[in-house]
Coordinates of C-alpha atoms in Angstrom, one line a residue:
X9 CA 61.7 87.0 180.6
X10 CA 61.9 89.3 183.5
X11 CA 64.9 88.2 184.7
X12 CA 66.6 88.3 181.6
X13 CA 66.0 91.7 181.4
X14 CA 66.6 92.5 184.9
X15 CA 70.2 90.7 183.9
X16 CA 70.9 92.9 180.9
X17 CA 69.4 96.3 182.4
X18 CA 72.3 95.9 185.4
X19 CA 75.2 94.7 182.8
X20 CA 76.8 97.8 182.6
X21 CA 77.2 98.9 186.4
X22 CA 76.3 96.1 188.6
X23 CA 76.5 92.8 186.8
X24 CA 74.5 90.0 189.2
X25 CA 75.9 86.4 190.3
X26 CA 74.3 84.9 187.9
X27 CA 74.4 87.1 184.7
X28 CA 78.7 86.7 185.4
X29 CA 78.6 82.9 185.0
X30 CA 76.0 83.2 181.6
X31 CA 77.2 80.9 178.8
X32 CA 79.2 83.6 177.4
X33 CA 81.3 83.9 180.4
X34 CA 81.9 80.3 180.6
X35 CA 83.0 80.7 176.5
X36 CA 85.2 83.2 177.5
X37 CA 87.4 82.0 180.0
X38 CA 87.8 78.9 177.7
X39 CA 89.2 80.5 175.2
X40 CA 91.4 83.1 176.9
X41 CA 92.5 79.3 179.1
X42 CA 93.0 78.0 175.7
X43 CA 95.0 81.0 174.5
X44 CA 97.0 80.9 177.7
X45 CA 98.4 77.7 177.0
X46 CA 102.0 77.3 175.0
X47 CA 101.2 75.8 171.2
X48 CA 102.6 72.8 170.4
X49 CA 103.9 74.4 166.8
X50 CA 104.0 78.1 165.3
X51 CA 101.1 79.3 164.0
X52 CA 100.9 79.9 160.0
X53 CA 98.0 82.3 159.6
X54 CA 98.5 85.5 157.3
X55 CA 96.5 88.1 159.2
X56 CA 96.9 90.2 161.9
X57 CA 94.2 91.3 164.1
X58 CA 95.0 94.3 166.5
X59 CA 93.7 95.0 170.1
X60 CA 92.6 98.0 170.1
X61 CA 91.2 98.2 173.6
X62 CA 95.0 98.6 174.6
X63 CA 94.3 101.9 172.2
X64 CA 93.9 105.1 172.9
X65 CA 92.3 106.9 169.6
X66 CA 92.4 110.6 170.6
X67 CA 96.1 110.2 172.0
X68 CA 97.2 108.8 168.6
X69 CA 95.5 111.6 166.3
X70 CA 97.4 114.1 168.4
X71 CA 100.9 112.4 167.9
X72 CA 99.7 112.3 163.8
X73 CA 99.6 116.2 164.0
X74 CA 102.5 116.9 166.2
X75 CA 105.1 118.8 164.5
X76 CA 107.8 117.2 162.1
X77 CA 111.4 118.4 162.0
X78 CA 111.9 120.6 159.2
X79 CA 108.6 122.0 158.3
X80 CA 106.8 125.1 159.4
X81 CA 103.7 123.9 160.9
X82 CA 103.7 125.1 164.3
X83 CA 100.7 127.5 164.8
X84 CA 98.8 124.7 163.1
X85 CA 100.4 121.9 165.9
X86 CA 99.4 124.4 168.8
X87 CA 95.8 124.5 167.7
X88 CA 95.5 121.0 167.4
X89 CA 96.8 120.5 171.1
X90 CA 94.3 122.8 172.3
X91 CA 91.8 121.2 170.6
X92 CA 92.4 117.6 171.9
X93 CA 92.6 118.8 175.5
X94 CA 89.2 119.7 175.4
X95 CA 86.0 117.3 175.8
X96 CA 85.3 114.7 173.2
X97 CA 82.5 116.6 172.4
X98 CA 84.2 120.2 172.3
X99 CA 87.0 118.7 170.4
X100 CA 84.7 117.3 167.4
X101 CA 82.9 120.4 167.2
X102 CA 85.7 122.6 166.9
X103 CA 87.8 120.5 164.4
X104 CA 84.6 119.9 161.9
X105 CA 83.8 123.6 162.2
X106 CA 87.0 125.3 162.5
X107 CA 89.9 123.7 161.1
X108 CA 87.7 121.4 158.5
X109 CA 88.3 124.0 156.4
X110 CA 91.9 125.4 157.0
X111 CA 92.8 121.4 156.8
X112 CA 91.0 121.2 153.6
X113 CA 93.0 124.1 152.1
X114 CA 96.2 123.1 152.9
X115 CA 96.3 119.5 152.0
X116 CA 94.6 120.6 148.5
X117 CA 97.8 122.7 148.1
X118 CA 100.0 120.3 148.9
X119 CA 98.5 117.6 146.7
X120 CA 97.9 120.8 143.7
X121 CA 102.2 121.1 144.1
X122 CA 103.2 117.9 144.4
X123 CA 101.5 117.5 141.2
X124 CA 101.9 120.4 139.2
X125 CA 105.3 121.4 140.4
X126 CA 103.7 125.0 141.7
X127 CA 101.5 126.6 144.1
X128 CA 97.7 125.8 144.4
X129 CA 97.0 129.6 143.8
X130 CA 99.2 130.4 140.6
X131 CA 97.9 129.9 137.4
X132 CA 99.2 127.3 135.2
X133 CA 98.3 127.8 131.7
X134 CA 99.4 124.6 130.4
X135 CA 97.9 122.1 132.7
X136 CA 94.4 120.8 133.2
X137 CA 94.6 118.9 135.9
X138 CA 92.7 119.8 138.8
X139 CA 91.0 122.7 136.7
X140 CA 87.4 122.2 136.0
X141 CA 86.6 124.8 132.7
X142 CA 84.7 123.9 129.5
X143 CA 87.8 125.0 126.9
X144 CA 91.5 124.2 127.3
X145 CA 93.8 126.7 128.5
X146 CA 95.2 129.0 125.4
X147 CA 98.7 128.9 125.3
X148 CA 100.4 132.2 125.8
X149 CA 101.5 134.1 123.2
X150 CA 103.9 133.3 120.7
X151 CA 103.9 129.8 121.3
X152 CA 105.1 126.9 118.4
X153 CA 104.3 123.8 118.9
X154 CA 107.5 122.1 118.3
X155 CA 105.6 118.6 116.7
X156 CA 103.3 120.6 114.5
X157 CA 106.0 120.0 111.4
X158 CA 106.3 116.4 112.1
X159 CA 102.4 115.7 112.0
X160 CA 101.6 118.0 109.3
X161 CA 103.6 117.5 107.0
X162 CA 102.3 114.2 105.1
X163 CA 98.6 115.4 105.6
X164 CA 96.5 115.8 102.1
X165 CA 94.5 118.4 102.0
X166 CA 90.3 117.3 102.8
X167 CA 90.1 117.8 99.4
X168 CA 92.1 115.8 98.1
X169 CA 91.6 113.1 101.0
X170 CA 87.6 113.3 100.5
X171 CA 88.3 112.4 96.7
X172 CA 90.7 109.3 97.4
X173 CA 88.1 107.8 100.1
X174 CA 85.5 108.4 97.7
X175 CA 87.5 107.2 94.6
X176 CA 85.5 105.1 92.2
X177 CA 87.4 102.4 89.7
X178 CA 84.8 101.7 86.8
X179 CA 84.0 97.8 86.1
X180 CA 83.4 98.3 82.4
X181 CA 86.3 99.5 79.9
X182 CA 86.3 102.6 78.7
X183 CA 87.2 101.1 75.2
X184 CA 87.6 98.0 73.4
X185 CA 89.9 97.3 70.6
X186 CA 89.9 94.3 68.0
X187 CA 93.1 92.6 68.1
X188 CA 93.0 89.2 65.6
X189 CA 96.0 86.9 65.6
X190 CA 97.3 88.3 69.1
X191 CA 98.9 85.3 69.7
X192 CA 98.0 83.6 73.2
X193 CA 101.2 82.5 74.0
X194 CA 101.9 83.3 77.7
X195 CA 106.0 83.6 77.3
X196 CA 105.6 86.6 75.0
X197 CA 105.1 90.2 75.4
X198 CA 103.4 91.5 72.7
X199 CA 102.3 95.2 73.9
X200 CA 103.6 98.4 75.0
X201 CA 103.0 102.0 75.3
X202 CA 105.3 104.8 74.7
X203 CA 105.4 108.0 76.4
X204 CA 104.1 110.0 73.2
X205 CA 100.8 108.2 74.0
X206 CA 101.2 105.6 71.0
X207 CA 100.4 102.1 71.4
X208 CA 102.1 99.1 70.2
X209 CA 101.1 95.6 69.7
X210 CA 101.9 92.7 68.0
X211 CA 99.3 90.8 66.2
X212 CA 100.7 87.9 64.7
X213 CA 103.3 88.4 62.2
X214 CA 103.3 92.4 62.4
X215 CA 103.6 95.6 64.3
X216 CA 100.7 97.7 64.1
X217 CA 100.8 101.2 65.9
X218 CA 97.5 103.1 67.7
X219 CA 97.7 106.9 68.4
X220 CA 95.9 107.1 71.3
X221 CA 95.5 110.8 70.9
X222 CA 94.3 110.5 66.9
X223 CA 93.0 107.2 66.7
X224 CA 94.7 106.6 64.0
X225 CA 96.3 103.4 63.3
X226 CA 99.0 102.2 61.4
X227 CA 101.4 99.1 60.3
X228 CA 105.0 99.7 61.3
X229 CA 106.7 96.1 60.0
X230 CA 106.1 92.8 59.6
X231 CA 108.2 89.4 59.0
X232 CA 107.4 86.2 56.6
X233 CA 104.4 84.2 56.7
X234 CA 106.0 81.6 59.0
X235 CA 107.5 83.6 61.6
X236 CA 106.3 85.5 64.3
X237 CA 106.8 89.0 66.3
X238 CA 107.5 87.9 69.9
X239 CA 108.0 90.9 71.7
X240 CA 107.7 94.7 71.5
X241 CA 109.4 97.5 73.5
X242 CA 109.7 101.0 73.1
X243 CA 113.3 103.4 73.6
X244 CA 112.7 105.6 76.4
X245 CA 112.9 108.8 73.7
X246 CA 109.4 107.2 72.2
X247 CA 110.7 107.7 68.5
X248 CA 112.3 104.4 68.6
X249 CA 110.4 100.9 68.8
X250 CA 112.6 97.5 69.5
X251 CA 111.0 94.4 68.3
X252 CA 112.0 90.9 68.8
X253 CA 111.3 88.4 66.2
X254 CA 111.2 84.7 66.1
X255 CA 113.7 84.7 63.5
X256 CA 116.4 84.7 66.6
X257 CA 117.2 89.0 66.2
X258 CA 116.0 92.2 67.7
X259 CA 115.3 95.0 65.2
X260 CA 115.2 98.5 65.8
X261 CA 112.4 100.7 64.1
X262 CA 112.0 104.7 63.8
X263 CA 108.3 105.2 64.2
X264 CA 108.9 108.7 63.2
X265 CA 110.2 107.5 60.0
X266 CA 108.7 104.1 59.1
X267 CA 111.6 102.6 58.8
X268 CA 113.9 100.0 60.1
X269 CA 117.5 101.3 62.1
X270 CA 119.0 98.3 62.4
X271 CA 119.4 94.8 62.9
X272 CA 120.6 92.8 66.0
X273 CA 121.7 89.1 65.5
X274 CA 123.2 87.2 68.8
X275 CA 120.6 84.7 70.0
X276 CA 120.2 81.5 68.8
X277 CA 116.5 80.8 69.4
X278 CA 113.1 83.4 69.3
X279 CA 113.5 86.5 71.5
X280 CA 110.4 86.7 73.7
X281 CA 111.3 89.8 76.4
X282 CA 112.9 93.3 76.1
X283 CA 114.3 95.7 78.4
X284 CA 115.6 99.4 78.1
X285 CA 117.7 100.9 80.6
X286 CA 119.1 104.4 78.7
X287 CA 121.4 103.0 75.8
X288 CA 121.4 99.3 76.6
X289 CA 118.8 97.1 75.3
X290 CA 118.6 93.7 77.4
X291 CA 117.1 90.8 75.3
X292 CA 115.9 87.5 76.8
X293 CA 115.9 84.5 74.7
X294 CA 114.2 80.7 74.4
X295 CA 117.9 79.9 74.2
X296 CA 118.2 80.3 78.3
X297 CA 120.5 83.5 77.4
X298 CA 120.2 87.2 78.2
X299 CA 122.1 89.6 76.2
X300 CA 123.2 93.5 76.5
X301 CA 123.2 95.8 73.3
X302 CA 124.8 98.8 73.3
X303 CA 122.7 100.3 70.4
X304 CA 125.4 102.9 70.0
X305 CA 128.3 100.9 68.8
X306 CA 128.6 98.9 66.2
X307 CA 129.5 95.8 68.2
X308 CA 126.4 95.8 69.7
X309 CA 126.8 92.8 71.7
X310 CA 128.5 93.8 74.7
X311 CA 127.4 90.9 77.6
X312 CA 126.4 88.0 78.2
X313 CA 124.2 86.3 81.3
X314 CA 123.9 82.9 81.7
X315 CA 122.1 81.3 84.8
X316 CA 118.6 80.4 83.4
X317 CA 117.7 76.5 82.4
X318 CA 114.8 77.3 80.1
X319 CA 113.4 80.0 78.1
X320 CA 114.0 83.8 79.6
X321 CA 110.0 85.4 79.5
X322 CA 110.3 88.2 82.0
X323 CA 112.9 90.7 81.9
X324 CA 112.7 94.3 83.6
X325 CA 115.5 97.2 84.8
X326 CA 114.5 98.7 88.3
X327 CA 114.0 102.7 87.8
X328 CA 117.5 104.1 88.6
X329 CA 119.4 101.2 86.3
X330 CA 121.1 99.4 89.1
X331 CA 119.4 96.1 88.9
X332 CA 118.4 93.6 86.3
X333 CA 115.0 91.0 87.0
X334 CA 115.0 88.1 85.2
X335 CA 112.1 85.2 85.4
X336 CA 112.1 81.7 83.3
X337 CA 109.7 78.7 82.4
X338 CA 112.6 77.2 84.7
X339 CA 110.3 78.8 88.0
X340 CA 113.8 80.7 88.7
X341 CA 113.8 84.8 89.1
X342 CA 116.9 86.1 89.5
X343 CA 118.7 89.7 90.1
X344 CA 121.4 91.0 88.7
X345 CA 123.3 93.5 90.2
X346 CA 125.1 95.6 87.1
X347 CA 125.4 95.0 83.2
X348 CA 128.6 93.1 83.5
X349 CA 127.4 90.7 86.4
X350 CA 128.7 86.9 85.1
X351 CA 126.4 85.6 88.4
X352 CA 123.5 87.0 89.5
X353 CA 123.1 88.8 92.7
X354 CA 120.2 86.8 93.9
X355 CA 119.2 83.2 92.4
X356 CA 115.1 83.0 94.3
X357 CA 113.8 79.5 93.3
X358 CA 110.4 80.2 96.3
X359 CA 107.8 80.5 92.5
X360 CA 106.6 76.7 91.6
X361 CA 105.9 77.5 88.2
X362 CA 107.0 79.8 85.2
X363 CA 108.2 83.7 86.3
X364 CA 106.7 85.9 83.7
X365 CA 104.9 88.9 85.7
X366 CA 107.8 91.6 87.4
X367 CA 107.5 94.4 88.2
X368 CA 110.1 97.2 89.9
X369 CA 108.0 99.2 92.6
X370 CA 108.6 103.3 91.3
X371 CA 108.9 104.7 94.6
X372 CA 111.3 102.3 96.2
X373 CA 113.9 101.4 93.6
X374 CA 114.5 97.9 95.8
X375 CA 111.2 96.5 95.9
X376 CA 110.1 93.9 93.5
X377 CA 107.2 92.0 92.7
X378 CA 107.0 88.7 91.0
X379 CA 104.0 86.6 90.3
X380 CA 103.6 82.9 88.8
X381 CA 102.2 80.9 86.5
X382 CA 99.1 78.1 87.0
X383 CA 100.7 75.8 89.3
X384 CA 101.7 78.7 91.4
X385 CA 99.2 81.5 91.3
X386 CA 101.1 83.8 94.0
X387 CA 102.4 87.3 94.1
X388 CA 105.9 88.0 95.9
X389 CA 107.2 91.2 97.0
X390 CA 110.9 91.1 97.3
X391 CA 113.6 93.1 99.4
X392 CA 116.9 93.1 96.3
X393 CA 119.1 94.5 98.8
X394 CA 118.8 91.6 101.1
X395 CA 117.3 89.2 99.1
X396 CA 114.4 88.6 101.4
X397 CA 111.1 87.6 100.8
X398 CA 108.6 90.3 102.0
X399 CA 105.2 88.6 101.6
X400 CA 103.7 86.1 99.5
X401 CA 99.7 86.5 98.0
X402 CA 98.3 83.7 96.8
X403 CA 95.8 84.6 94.0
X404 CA 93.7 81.6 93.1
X405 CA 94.5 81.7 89.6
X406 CA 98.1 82.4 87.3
X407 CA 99.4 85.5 87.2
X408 CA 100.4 86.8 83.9
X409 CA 101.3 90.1 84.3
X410 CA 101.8 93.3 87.0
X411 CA 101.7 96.8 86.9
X412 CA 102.5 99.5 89.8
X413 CA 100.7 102.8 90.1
X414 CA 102.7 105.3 90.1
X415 CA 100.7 108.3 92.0
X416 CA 99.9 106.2 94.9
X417 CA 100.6 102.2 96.8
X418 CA 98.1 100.2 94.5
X419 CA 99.4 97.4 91.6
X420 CA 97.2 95.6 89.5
X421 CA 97.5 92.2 88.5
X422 CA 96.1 90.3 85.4
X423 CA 95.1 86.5 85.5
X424 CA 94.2 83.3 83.7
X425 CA 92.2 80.4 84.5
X426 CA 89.7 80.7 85.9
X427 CA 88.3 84.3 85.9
X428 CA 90.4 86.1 83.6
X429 CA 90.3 88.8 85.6
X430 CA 92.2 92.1 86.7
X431 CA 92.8 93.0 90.3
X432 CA 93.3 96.1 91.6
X433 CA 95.9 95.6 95.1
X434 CA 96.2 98.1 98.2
X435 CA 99.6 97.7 98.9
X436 CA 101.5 96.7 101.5
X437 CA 97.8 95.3 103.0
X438 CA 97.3 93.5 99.7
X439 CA 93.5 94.3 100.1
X440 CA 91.4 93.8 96.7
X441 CA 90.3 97.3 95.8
X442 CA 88.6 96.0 92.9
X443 CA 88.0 93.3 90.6
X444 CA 87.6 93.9 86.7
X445 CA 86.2 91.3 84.4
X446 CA 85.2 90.8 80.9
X447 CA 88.0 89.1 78.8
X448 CA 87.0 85.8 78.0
X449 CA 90.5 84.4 77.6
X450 CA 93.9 84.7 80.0
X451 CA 95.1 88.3 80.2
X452 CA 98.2 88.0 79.1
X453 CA 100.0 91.3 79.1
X454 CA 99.2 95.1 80.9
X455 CA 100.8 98.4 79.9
X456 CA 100.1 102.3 81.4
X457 CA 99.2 105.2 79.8
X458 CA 101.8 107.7 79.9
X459 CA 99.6 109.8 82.6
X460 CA 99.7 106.3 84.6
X461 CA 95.9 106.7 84.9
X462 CA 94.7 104.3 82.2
X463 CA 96.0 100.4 81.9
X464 CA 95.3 98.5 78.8
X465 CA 94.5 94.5 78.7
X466 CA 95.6 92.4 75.7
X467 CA 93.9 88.8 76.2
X468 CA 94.6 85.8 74.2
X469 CA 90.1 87.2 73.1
X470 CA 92.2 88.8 70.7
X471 CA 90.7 91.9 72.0
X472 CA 92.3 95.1 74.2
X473 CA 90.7 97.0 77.0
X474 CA 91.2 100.6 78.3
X475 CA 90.8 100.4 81.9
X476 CA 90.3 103.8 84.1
X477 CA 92.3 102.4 87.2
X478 CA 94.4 104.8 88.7
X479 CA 93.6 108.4 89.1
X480 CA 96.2 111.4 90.3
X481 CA 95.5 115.0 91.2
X482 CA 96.6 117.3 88.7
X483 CA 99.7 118.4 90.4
X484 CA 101.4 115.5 91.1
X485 CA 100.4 114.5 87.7
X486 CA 102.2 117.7 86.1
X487 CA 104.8 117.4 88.6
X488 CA 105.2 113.3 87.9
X489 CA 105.3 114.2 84.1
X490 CA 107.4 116.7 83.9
X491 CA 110.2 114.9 86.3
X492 CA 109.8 111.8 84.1
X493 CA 110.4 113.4 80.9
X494 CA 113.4 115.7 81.8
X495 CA 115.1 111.9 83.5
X496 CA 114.7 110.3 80.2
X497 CA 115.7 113.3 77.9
X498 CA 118.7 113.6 79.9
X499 CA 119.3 109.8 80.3
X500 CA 119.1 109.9 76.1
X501 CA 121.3 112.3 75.6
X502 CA 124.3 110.4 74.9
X503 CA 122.5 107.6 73.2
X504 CA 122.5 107.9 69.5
X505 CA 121.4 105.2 67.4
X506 CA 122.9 103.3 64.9

């Protein structure tokens, strides 16, 4: 022990016989004879481990601060030279007492310009970096944000926004309605309502009339024993109801009056689906045919469109009269492009059953939705201009009818088997917002209150249900109303009955 200490006492000034040939030594010079020697092959390693005894620290910090061409840091070069000529000691002091702080300062304006494109001590009104404060800067005076239009200008009011998260869809009816002998045939359409707020439906062999205002009801027509009404739909005007019989014509009735206008004979079988757009009546018929009526000639017939294989049970104009949907029991819907189309614009053939449910989106005159019968149970929203298939819903059960919303991107569905339900859609999401029950039987046809707010339900129950579904803030609604009504009085101007 005491030599050992004796041995490592001595190292640094006068290192003994002994101590010089210790194990390390010996480890030493094998390594550096090892090293010496010429390797038989390249080394491969990836690091790189300098000498820095061959080093000198103090030398290379002054050659860091030595001036650089083209910038005005002299008087700061010439007190770093002084410095460094000093003692170690000296040196440190100096630089941690001295220049810590004129260092500091300079490389904090330097990084503050580089950054902010300015100098450390001007004010920069519109930048928070490097600023420490508990509010944003105010901007100066007279400043407009240039994006405040472009994100302000689809924002509801809280209001209004408060209501629609909040909005609350009643599951119960607000009324029910008998209907006996509404037939429960799913290729008719048997109900419709005007924009004067009256009702009509078809209840077996006759047209009975509700004023939803009044209450009152009344009986508008009705054909023999044997035959049946198969379809209802009112003129845009609202004095004038069209009605298609089973006895293969389409009659034209002014409710006003109580009495029948006239009397359209061109199909060959029952007529099951009726379609207004201004002037023109479209009729869809069991024969596979659909026919144009100009109801203000006396040859009434004025086209023909052939492309179905079996009965025509959905038929619908898009909102600016530009295109014509068709669906069939022959799983086909097809789009046609103007009244005097001989093909049709778009044959779609993606629906595995029977097309009866379209509707035309009223916002976006292009968008249509389809849905299918029992062995296909989907909804499909269509792009006419291209023909595309947007998305495809499938809804567990057949889809008999569809109805848009027209204050907001919601459509409601009615179904069959199983549930015999309505569904309220989010659109494009296609998230149920609700789910309305209480027919017994398939609802087989929807139709909207003039407001757009209330949707009844004819079932094959025999009975109808007033629905509160949609809901609009009085302005729009007045707005919505008042547009639709100057449209259609201008779009009937020229049509005059005969």
């Amino acid at each position: 022990m005491t030599t050992t200490g004796c041995c490592l006492e001595n190292f640094d000034h006068t290192p003994s016989e002994s101590a010089s040939f210790g194990v390390w030594e010996r480890k030493r010079k094998e390594h550096v004879d090892k090293t010496s020697k010429t390797p038989n092959k390249t080394p491969q390693g990836d690091r790189f481990i300098p000498n820095r005894n061959m080093m000198n620290i103090e030398v290379s910090r002054l050659h860091l601060q030595q001036e650089i061409p083209g910038k005005e840091n002299k008087q700061q070069n010439n007190t770093f030279q002084d410095a460094l000529l000093e003692s170690n000691s000296e040196w440190r002091k100096n630089f941690f007492s001295s220049s810590s702080s004129s260092t500091c300062h300079h490389y904090q304006s330097a990084l503050a310009s580089s950054l902010l494109q300015n100098s450390y001590h001007e004010e920069r009104s519109q930048s928070k970096i490097l600023t420490f404060k508990q509010k944003a800067p105010k901007p100066q005076e007279g400043y407009v944000n240039s994006l405040k239009v472009l994100y302000s200008q689809n924002v509801l009011p809280i209001s209004e926004q408060r209501r629609r998260m909040i909005r609350h869809i009643p599951q119960t009816p607000d009324r029910i309605l008998d209907a006996p002998e509404l037939v429960d045939d799913y290729y008719l359409n048997l109900l419709d309502w005007s924009h004067e707020n009256m009702l009509a439906v078809a209840l077996g062999s006759s047209v009975y009339l509700w004023n939803a205002n009044t209450g009152d009801i009344q009986e508008l027509c009705n054909v023999p024993q044997d035959e049946m009404i198969c379809s209802v739909s009112w003129v845009p005007d609202g004095h004038h109801l069209a009605v298609g019989t089973s006895m293969n014509d389409v009659q034209l009735w002014d409710t006003h009056r109580g009495r029948q206008v006239r009397k359209m004979h061109s199909h060959s079988s029952r007529v099951g689906c009726l379609a207004w757009n201004g002037p023109i009546l479209s009729s869809g018929s069991r024969d596979t045919t659909i026919h144009h009526h100009d109801v203000r000639i006396a040859q009434h017939h004025i086209e023909t469109l052939r492309g179905h294989e079996q009965e025509v049970c959905g038929l619908k104009w898009n909102v600016d009269g530009t295109q014509l949907a068709s669906g069939g029991n022959d799983n086909l819907l097809m789009v046609w492009d103007n009244l005097h189309s001989s093909q049709p614009k778009y044959r779609l053939d993606q629906h595995l059953a029977a097309v009866k449910a379209i509707a035309w989106c009223p916002w976006q005159s292009h968008l249509l939705a389809s849905g299918g019968g029992t062995a296909d149970r989907t909804i499909k929203f269509w792009n006419t201009t291209t023909g595309s298939c947007l998305q495809s819903i499938d809804t567990k059960s057949q889809v008999c009818a569809l109805l848009w919303n027209r204050h907001d991107k919601e459509i409601v569905s009615s179904h069959g088997f199983s549930q015999n339900q309505l569904i309220v859609w989010k659109y494009p999401s296609m998230v149920k917002i609700a789910e309305l029950t209480g027919h017994t039987s398939r609802v087989l046809h929807l139709a909207a209150s003039p407001d757009g707010q209330t949707v009844v339900s004819g079932a094959g129950d025999e009975t109808l249900r007033f629905w509160r579904i949609f809901e609009a803030a009085e302005s729009k609604l007045d707005s919505s109303s008042k547009t639709w009504r100057s449209s259609q009085k201008s779009m009937m101007k020229t049509c005059n009955i005969r």
